[in-house]
Coordinates of C-alpha atoms and ligand atoms in Angstrom, one line a residue:
X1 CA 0.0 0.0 0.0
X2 CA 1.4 3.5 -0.8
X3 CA 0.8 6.3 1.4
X4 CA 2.4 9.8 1.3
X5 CA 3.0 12.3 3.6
X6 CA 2.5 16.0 1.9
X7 CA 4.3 18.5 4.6
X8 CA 2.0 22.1 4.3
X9 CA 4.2 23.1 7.1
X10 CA 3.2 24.4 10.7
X11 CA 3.9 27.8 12.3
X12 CA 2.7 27.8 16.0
X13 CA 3.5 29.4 18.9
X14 CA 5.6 26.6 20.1
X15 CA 6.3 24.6 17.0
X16 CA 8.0 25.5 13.4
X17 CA 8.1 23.9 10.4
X18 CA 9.0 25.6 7.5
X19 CA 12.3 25.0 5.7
X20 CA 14.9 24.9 6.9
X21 CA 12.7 23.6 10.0
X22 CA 11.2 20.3 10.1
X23 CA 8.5 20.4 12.5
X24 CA 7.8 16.7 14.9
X25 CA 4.4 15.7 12.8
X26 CA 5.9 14.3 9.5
X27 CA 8.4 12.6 11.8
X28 CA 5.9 11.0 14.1
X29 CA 3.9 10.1 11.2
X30 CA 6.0 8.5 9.5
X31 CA 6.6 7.0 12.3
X32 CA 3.5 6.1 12.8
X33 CA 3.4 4.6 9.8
X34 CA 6.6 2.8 10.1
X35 CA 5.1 0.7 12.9
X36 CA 2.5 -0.1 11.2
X37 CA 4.6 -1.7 8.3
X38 CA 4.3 0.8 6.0
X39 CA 6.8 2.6 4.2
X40 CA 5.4 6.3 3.4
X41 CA 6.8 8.9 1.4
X42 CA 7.5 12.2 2.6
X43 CA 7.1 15.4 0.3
X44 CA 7.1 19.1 0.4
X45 CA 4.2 21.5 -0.4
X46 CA 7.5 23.3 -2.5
X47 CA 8.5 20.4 -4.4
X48 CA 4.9 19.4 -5.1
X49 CA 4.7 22.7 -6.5
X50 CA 7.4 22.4 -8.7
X51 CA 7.4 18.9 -10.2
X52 CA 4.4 18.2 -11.7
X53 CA 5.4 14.2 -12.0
X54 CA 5.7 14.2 -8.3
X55 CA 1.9 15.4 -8.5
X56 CA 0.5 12.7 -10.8
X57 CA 2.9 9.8 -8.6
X58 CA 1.0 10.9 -5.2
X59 CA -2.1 10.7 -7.2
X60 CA -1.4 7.0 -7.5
X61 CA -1.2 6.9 -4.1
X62 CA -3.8 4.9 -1.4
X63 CA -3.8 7.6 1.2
X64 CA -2.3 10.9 1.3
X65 CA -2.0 12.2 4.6
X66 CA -1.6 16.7 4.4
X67 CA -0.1 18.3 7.4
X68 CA -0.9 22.6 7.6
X69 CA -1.5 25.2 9.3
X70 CA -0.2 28.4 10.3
X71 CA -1.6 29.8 13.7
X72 CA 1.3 32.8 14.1
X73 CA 2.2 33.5 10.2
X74 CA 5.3 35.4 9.9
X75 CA 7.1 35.8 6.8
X76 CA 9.2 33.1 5.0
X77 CA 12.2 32.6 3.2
X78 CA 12.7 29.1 3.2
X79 CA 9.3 27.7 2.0
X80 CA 5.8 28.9 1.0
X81 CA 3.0 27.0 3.5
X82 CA -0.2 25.3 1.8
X83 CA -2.8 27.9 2.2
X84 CA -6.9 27.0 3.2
X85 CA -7.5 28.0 -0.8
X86 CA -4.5 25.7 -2.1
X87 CA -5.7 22.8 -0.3
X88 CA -8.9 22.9 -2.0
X89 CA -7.7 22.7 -5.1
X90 CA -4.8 20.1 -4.5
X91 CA -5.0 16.3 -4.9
X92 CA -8.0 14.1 -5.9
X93 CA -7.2 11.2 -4.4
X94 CA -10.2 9.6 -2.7
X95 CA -8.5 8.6 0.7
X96 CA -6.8 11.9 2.5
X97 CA -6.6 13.0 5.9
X98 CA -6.1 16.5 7.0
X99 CA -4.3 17.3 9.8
X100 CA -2.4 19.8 11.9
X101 CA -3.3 23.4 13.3
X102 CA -5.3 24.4 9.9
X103 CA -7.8 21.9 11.3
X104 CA -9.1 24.7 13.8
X105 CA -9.8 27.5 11.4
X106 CA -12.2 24.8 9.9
X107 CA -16.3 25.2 10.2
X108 CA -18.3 21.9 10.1
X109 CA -19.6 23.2 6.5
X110 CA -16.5 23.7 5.1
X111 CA -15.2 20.2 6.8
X112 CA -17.5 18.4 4.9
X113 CA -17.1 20.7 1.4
X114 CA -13.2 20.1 1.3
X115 CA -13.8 16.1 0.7
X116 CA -10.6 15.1 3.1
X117 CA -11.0 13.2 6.8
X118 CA -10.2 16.3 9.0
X119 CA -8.8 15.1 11.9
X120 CA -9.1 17.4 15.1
X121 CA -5.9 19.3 16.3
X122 CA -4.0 17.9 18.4
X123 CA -4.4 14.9 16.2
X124 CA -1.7 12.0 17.1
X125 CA -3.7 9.6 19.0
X126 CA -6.8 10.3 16.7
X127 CA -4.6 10.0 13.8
X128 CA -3.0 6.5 15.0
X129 CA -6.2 5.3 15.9
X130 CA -7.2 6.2 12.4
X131 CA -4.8 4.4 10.7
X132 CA -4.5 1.2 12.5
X133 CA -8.1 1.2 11.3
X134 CA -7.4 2.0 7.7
X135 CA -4.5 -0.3 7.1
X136 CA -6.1 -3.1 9.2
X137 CA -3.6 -3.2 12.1
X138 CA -5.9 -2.8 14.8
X139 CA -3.7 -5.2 16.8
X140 CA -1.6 -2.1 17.5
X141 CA -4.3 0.0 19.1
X142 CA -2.7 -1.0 22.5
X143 CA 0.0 1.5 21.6
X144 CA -2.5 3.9 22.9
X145 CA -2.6 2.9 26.2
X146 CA 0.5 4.9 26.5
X147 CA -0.2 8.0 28.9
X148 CA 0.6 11.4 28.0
X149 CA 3.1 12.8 25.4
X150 CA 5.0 9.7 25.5
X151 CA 2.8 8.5 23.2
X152 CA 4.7 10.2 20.5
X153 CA 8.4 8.4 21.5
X154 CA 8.2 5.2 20.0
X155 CA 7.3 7.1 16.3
X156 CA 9.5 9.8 16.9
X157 CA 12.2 7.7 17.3
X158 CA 11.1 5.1 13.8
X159 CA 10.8 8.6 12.1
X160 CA 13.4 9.8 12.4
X161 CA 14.9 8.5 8.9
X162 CA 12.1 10.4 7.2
X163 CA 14.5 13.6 7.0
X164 CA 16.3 12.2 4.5
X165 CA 14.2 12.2 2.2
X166 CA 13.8 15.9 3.3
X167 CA 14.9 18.5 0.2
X168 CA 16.7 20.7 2.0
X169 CA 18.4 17.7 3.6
X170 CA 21.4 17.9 5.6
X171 CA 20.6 22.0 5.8
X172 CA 17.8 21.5 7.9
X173 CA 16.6 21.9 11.7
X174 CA 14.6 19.6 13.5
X175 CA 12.1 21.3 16.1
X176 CA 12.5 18.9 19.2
X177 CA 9.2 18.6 21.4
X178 CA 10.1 18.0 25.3
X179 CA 6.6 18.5 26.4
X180 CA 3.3 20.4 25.6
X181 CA 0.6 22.3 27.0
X182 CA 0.9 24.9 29.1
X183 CA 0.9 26.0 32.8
X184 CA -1.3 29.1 32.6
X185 CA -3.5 28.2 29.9
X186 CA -5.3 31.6 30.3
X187 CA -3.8 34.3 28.0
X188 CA -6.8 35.8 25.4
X189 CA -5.6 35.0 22.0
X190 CA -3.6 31.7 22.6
X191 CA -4.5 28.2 21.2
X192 CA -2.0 26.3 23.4
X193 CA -4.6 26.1 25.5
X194 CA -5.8 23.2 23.6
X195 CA -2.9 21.1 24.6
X196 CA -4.1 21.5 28.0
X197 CA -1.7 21.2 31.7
X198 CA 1.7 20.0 30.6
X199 CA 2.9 16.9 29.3
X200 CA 6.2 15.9 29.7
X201 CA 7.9 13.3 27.4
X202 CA 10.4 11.3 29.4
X203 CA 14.0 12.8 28.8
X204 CA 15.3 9.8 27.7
X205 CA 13.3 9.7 25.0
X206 CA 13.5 13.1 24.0
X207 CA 17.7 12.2 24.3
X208 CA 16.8 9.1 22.4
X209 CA 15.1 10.6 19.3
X210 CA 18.0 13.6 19.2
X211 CA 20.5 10.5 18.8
X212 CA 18.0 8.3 16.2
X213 CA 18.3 12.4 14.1
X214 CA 22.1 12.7 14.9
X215 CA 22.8 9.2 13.9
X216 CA 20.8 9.9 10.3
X217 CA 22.8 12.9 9.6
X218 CA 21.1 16.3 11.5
X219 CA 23.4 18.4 13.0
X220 CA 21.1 21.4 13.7
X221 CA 18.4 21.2 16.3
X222 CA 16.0 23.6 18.2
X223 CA 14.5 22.3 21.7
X224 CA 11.3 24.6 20.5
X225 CA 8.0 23.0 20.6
X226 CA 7.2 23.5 24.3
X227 CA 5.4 26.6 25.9
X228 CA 8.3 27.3 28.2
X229 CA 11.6 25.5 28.2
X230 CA 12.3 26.8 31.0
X231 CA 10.2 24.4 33.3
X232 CA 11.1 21.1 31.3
X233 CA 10.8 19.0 34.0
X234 CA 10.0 21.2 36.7
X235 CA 8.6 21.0 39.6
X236 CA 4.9 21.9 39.2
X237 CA 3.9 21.8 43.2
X238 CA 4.4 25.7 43.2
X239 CA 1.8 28.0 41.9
X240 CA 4.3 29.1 39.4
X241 CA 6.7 26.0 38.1
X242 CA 10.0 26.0 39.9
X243 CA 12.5 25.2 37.3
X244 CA 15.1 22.3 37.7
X245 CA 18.8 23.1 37.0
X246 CA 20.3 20.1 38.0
X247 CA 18.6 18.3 35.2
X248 CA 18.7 20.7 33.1
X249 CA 22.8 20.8 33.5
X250 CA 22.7 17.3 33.1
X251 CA 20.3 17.2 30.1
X252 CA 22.7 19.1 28.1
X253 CA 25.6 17.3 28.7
X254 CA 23.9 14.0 27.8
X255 CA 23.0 15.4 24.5
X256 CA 26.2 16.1 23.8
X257 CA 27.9 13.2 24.9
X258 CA 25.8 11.6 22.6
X259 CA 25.6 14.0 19.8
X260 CA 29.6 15.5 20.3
X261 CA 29.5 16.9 16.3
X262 CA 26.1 18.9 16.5
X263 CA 26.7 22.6 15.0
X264 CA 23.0 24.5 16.7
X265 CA 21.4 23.4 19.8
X266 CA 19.2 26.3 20.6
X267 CA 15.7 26.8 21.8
X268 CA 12.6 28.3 21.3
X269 CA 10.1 30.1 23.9
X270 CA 10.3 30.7 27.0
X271 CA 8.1 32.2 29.9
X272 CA 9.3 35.6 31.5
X273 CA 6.6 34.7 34.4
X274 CA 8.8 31.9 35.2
X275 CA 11.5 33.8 35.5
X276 CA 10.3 36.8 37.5
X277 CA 8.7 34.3 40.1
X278 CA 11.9 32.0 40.2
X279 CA 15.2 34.0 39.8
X280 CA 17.8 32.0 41.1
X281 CA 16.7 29.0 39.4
X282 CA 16.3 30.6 36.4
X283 CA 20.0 32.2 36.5
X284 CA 21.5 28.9 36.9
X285 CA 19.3 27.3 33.6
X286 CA 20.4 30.7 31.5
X287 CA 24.1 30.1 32.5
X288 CA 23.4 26.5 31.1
X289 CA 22.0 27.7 27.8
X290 CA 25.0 30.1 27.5
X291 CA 27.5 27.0 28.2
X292 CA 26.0 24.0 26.4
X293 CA 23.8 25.5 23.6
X294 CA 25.1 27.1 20.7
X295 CA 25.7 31.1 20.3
X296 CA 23.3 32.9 18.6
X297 CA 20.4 31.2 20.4
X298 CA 17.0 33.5 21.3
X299 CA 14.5 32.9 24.0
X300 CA 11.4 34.1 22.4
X301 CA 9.3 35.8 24.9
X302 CA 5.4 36.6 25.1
X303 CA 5.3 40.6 26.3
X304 CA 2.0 40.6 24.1
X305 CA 1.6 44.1 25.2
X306 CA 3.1 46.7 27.8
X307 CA 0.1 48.2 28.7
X308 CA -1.3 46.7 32.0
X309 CA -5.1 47.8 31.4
X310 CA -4.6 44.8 28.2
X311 CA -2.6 42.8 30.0
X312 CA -5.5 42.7 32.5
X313 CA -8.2 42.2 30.3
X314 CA -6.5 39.6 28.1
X315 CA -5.4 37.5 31.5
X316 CA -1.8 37.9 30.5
X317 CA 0.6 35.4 32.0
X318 CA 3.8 38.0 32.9
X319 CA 3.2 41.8 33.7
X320 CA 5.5 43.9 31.7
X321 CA 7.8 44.8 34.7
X322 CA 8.7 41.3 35.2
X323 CA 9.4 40.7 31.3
X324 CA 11.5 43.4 31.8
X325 CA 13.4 41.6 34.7
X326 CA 13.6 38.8 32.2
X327 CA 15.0 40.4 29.9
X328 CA 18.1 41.9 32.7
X329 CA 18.8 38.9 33.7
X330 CA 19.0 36.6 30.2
X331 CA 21.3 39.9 28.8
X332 CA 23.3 39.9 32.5
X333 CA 24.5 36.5 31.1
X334 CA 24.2 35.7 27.9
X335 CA 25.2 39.2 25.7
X336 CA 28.4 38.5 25.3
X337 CA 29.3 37.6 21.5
X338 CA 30.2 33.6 20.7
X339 CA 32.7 31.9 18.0
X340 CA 30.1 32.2 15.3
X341 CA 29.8 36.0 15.9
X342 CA 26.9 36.3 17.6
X343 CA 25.9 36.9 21.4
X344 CA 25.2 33.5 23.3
X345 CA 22.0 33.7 24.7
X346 CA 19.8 36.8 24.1
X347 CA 15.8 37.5 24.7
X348 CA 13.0 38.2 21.8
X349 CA 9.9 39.4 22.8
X350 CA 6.3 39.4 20.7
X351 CA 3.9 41.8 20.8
X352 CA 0.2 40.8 19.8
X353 CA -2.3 43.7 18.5
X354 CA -5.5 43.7 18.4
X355 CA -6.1 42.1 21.7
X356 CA -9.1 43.1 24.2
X357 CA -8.9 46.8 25.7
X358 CA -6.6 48.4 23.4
X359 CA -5.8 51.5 23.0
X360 CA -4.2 54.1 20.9
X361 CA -2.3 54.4 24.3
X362 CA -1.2 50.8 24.0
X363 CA 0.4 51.5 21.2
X364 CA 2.3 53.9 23.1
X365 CA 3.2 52.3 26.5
X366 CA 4.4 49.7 24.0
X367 CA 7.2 52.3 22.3
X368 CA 8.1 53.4 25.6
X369 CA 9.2 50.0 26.8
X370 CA 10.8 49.7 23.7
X371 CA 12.5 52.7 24.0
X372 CA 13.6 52.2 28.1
X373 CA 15.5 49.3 26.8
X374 CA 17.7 51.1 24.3
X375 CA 18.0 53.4 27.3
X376 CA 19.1 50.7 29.6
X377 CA 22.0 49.2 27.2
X378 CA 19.6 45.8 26.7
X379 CA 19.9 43.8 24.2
X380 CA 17.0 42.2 22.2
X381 CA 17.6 40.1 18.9
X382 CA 13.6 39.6 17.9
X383 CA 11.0 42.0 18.1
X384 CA 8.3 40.6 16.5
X385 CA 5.0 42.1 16.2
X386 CA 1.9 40.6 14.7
X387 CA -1.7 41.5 14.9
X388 CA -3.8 38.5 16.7
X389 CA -5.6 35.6 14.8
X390 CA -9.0 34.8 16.3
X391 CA -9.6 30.9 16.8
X392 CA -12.7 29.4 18.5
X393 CA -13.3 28.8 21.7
X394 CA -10.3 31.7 23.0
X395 CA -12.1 34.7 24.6
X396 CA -10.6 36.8 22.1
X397 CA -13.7 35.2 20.0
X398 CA -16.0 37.8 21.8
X399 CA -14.7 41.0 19.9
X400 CA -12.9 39.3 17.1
X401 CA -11.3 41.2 14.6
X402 CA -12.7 44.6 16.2
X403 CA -9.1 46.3 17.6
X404 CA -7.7 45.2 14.1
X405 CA -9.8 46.6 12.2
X406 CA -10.0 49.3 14.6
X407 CA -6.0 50.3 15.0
X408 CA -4.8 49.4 11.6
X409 CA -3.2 52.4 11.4
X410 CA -1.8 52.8 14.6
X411 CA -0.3 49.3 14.2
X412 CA 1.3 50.3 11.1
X413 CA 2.7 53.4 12.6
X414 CA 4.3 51.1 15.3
X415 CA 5.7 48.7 13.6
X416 CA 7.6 51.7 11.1
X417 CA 9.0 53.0 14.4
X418 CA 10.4 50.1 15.6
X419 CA 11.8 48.9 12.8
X420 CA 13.1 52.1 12.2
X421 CA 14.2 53.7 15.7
X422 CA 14.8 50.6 17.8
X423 CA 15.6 46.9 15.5
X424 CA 18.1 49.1 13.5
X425 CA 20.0 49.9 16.6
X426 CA 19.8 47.1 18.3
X427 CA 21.2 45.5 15.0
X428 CA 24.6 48.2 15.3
X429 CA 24.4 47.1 19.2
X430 CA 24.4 43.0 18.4
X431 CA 26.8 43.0 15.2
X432 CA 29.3 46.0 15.1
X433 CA 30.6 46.7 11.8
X434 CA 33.7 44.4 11.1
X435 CA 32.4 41.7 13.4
X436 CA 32.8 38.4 11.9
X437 CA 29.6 36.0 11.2
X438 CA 30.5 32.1 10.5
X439 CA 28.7 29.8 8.9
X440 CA 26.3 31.6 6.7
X441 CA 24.2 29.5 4.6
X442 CA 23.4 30.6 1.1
X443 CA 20.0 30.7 0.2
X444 CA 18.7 33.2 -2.5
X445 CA 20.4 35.7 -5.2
X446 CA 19.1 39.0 -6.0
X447 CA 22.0 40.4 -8.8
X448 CA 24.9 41.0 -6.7
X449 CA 24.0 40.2 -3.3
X450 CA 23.2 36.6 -1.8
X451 CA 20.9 36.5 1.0
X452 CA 22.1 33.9 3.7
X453 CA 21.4 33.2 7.1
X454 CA 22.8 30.8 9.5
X455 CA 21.0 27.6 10.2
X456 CA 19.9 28.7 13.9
X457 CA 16.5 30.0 15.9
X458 CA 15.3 33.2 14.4
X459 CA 18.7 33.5 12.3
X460 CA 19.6 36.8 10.9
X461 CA 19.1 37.8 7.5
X462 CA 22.6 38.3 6.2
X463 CA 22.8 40.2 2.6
X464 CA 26.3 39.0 1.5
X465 CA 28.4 41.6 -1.4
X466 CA 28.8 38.5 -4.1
X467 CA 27.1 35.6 -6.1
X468 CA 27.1 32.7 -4.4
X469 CA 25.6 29.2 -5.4
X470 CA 22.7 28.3 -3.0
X471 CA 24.0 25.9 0.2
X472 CA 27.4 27.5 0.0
X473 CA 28.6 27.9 3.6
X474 CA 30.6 31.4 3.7
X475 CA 31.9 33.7 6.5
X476 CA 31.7 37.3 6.3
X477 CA 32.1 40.8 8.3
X478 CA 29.2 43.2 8.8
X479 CA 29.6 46.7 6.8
X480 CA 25.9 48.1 6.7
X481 CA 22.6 47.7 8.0
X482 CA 18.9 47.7 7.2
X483 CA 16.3 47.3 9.6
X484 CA 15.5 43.9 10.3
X485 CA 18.8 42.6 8.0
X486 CA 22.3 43.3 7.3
X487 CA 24.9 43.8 4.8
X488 CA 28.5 41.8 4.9
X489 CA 31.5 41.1 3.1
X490 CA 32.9 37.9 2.7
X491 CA 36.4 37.3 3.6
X492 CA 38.2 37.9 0.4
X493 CA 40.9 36.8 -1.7
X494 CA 42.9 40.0 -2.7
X495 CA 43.7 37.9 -6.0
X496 CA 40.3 37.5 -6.7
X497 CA 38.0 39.8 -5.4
X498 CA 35.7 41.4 -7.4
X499 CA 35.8 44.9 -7.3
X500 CA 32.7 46.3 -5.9
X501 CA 33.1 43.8 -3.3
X502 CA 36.3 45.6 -2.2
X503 CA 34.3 48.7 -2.8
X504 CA 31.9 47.7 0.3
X505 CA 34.3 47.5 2.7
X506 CA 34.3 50.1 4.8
X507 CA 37.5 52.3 4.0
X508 CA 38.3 51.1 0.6
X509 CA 36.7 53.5 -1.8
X510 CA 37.0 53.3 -5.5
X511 CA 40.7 54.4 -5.9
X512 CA 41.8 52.1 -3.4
X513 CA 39.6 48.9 -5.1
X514 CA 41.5 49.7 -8.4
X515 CA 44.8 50.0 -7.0
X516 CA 44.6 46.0 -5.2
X517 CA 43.0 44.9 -8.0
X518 CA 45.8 46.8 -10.3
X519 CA 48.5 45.4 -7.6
X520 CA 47.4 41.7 -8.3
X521 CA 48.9 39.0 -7.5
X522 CA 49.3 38.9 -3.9
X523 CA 51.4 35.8 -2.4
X524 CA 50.5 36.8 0.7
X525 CA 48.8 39.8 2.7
X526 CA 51.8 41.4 3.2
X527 CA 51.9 41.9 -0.5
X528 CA 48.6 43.8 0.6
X529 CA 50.1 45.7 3.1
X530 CA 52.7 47.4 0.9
X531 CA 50.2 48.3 -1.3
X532 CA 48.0 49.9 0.7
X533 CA 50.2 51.0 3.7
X534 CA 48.9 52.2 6.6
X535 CA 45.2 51.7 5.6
X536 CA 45.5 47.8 5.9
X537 CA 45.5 47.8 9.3
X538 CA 41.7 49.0 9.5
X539 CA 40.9 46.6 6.6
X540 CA 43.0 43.7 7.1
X541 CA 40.4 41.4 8.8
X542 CA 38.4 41.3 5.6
X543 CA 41.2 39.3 3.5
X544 CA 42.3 36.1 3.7
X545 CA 44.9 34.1 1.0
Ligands
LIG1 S1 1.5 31.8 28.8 FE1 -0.2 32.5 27.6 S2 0.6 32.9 25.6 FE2 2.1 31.6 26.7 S3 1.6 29.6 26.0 FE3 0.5 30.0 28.0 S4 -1.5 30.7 27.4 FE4 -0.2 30.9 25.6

């Protein structure tokens, strides 16, 4: 029997899985599947795009099994998701299954109209269930009887192969679930709510599955589908989860003892509540982070707004002196900048419009908090700001799309202002000019700059002065910025430098390109040196022979 596996991607507040990310759900599938005796295959909503005999194969196919849905959409550079519209259109095989977050933007009418079997989000046990049944293996329905999200380990651990067959393949980044749900459960907008109190997967299993990826070829990996990582294994007997850093500590060093050659270990979300109510703790877990993750890594944080009359109303989890707190102590220990050029361990924080009680005020308070940290000398790596989705059953169902509608133009004020007065200097605060980024990955050429970005959470958008071939790997050294992004120079041969490459480097204007291009060749940089005299010394960095 053929079945297929068509990856929409996911984008959720505590899971990602949009190229270069691969998200847990194809993995536990095929895992799923795997168990089951089948052998599925695993493709892209890109590359079903693009090859229309990859099309007509799936439509060979018994059962096609669609994972979508993006609950906080952002913009992408790595992959275009399936849309509600797409899917419509897409595949007319008689047996598919729907499944993932795109299942709760669903009415019953248009359930029924799209012709797939939607199955409810959070769908692995319903989906299991619903295959053993279809392939006539209810002899594994006792696989169910396994309690909590460790259900998922067997499959995550069989599916782990699946990312081979993955297009971006070995330039991807697995998302790593350690638990889900969420302690407070209570916040206006949010649809983790659905997952209910937390679930813990066994560590073990979560170190097994990191070993089944490792041993397959990953080398990138973000601990980011949980609502906090912070209280991974926790001690839930307080009001507030008391983190654990004693197994944290000893967490990390397993996976690298087991997993010595990975190049990112970083992680996603994190809950500034649980910080403000547990400081000491939380010191020790961010001192962690900042010695056994990977530099560069972000602690996306939920500030939703800094005005108190919303974060009242919308039963906000952290108050937005304590995110500030947060935000002291993850910069107190983890500014500083790391081998790959970036600072270890900094915060993000999201802001989410639209929400109940709103003001043009809001909008305001929210500047000023911006603005206190650029005052204070804090660093933030991610502001992200989005205007809220409504899903059913959150409270934010009662006005709906109101504020939106409402403070359109406020919100577009706002975001121009921080893009513009506070992510552009933040940028000049994270990445001076002439600092040195490793590792960037090529992705897309626009004339004579290649956009890259290193395979990491949240990476930064890197315009690189050159044409590159996609998946080259390149290091470079910052010379400009834009607002969100920034411009860099490769390290250059002086033999072979083109020459408004040595034009972008801060220092060499056009007399001074011609005369090392002029001067060629170079055996070594001293060659350089007596060409240009006492200018190299503010240059030199950027060349390499
Ligand atoms: S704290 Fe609030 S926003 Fe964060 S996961 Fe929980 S309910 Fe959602």
């Amino acid at each position: 029997m053929k079945v297929a596996i068509l990856d929409g991607y996911v984008d959720e507040p505590s899971c990602l899985g949009v190229p270069p990310y691969v998200a847990p759900y194809p993995r536990y599938i095929y895992g799923m599947l795997r168990d089951l005796g089948v052998q599925a295959k695993y493709v892209t909503i890109d590359e079903f795009r693009k090859n229309p005999s990859i099309r007509r194969e799936l439509e060979e196919f018994t059962l096609v099994i669609v994972i979508a849905g993006i609950a906080v959409p952002g913009k992408y550079l790595g992959g275009n998701p399936l849309s509600l519209k797409e899917l419509r259109m897409i595949l007319k095989n008689p047996n598919k299954v729907l499944v993932g977050p795109i299942t709760l933007e669903l009415g019953e009418r248009e359930k029924k109209l799209l012709n797939y079997e939607v199955i409810e989000f959070p769908f692995e046990r319903k989906l299991f269930e619903f295959l053993c049944r279809f392939l006539k293996r209810e002899d594994r329905l006792k696989r169910l009887e396994v309690g909590g999200r460790n259900f998922v380990n067997r499959f995550a651990i069989l599916g782990a192969e699946v990312v081979k067959q993955h297009p971006e393949f070995p330039h991807i980044i697995c998302e790593i679930e350690t638990y889900r749900g969420c302690y407070w459960r209570k916040c206006s907008f949010c649809i983790e709510r659905i997952h209910g109190i937390p679930s813990m997967r066994d560590p073990n299993a979560v170190l097994d599955e990191i070993q089944a990826l490792y041993n397959q070829g990953v080398r990138y990996f973000r601990l980011g589908n949980q609502t906090d990582f912070f209280t991974y294994m926790a001690n839930f007997n307080y009001e507030f989860p008391k983190p654990n850093p004693e197994f944290m500590k000893n967490f990390h060093r397993e996976i690298w003892r087991r997993c010595p050659k990975i190049r990112t270990l970083h992680l996603d979300n994190v809950n500034p509540k649980t910080i403000a109510e547990h400081p000491e703790e939380s010191a020790e877990i961010i001192k962690t982070i900042v010695l056994y993750q990977t530099p560069g890594n972000i602690g996306a944080m939920g500030l939703e707004s800094a005005d108190e009359r919303v974060v009242e109303k919308n039963t906000l989890c952290a108050t937005p002196d304590e995110v500030m707190f947060a935000i002291e102590l993850i910069n107190r220990y983890g500014r500083f900048a790391g081998y790959n050029g970036l600072p270890y361990f900094l915060p993000g924080i999201n802001f989410v419009i639209g929400l109940i009680g709103e003001t043009k005020e809001t909008f305001e308070k929210n500047y000023e908090f911006l603005m206190k940290l650029l005052e204070k000398g804090l660093l933030v790596r991610r502001i992200n700001i989005r205007q809220v989705k409504v899903f059913k059953g959150t409270p934010m169902e009662r006005i709906g799309y109101k504020n939106v509608e409402r403070h359109k133009k406020y919100f577009k004020i706002f975001k121009e202002k921080v893009r513009r007065d506070i992510d552009n200097e933040m940028l000049r605060r994270i990445v001076p000019i002439g600092r040195k980024l490793t590792d960037l990955r090529c992705e897309v050429r626009k004339g004579k700059i290649t956009f890259a970005r290193q395979i990491a959470t949240y990476p930064l958008l890197v315009g690189i002065i050159g044409e590159f071939e996609r998946n080259t790997f390149l290091d470079a050294r910052v010379v400009d910025y834009g607002r969100r992004s920034i411009t860099a120079v490769p390290i250059l041969n002086p033999n072979t430098a083109k020459l408004y490459q040595l034009e972008a480097i801060p220092g060499i204007g056009k007399a001074t390109a011609g005369k090392i291009v002029a001067n060629r060749p170079y055996r070594s940089l001293d060659d350089l040196r007596n060409v240009l005299g006492d200018a190299f010394d503010s240059v030199k960095d950027f060349f390499a022979i």
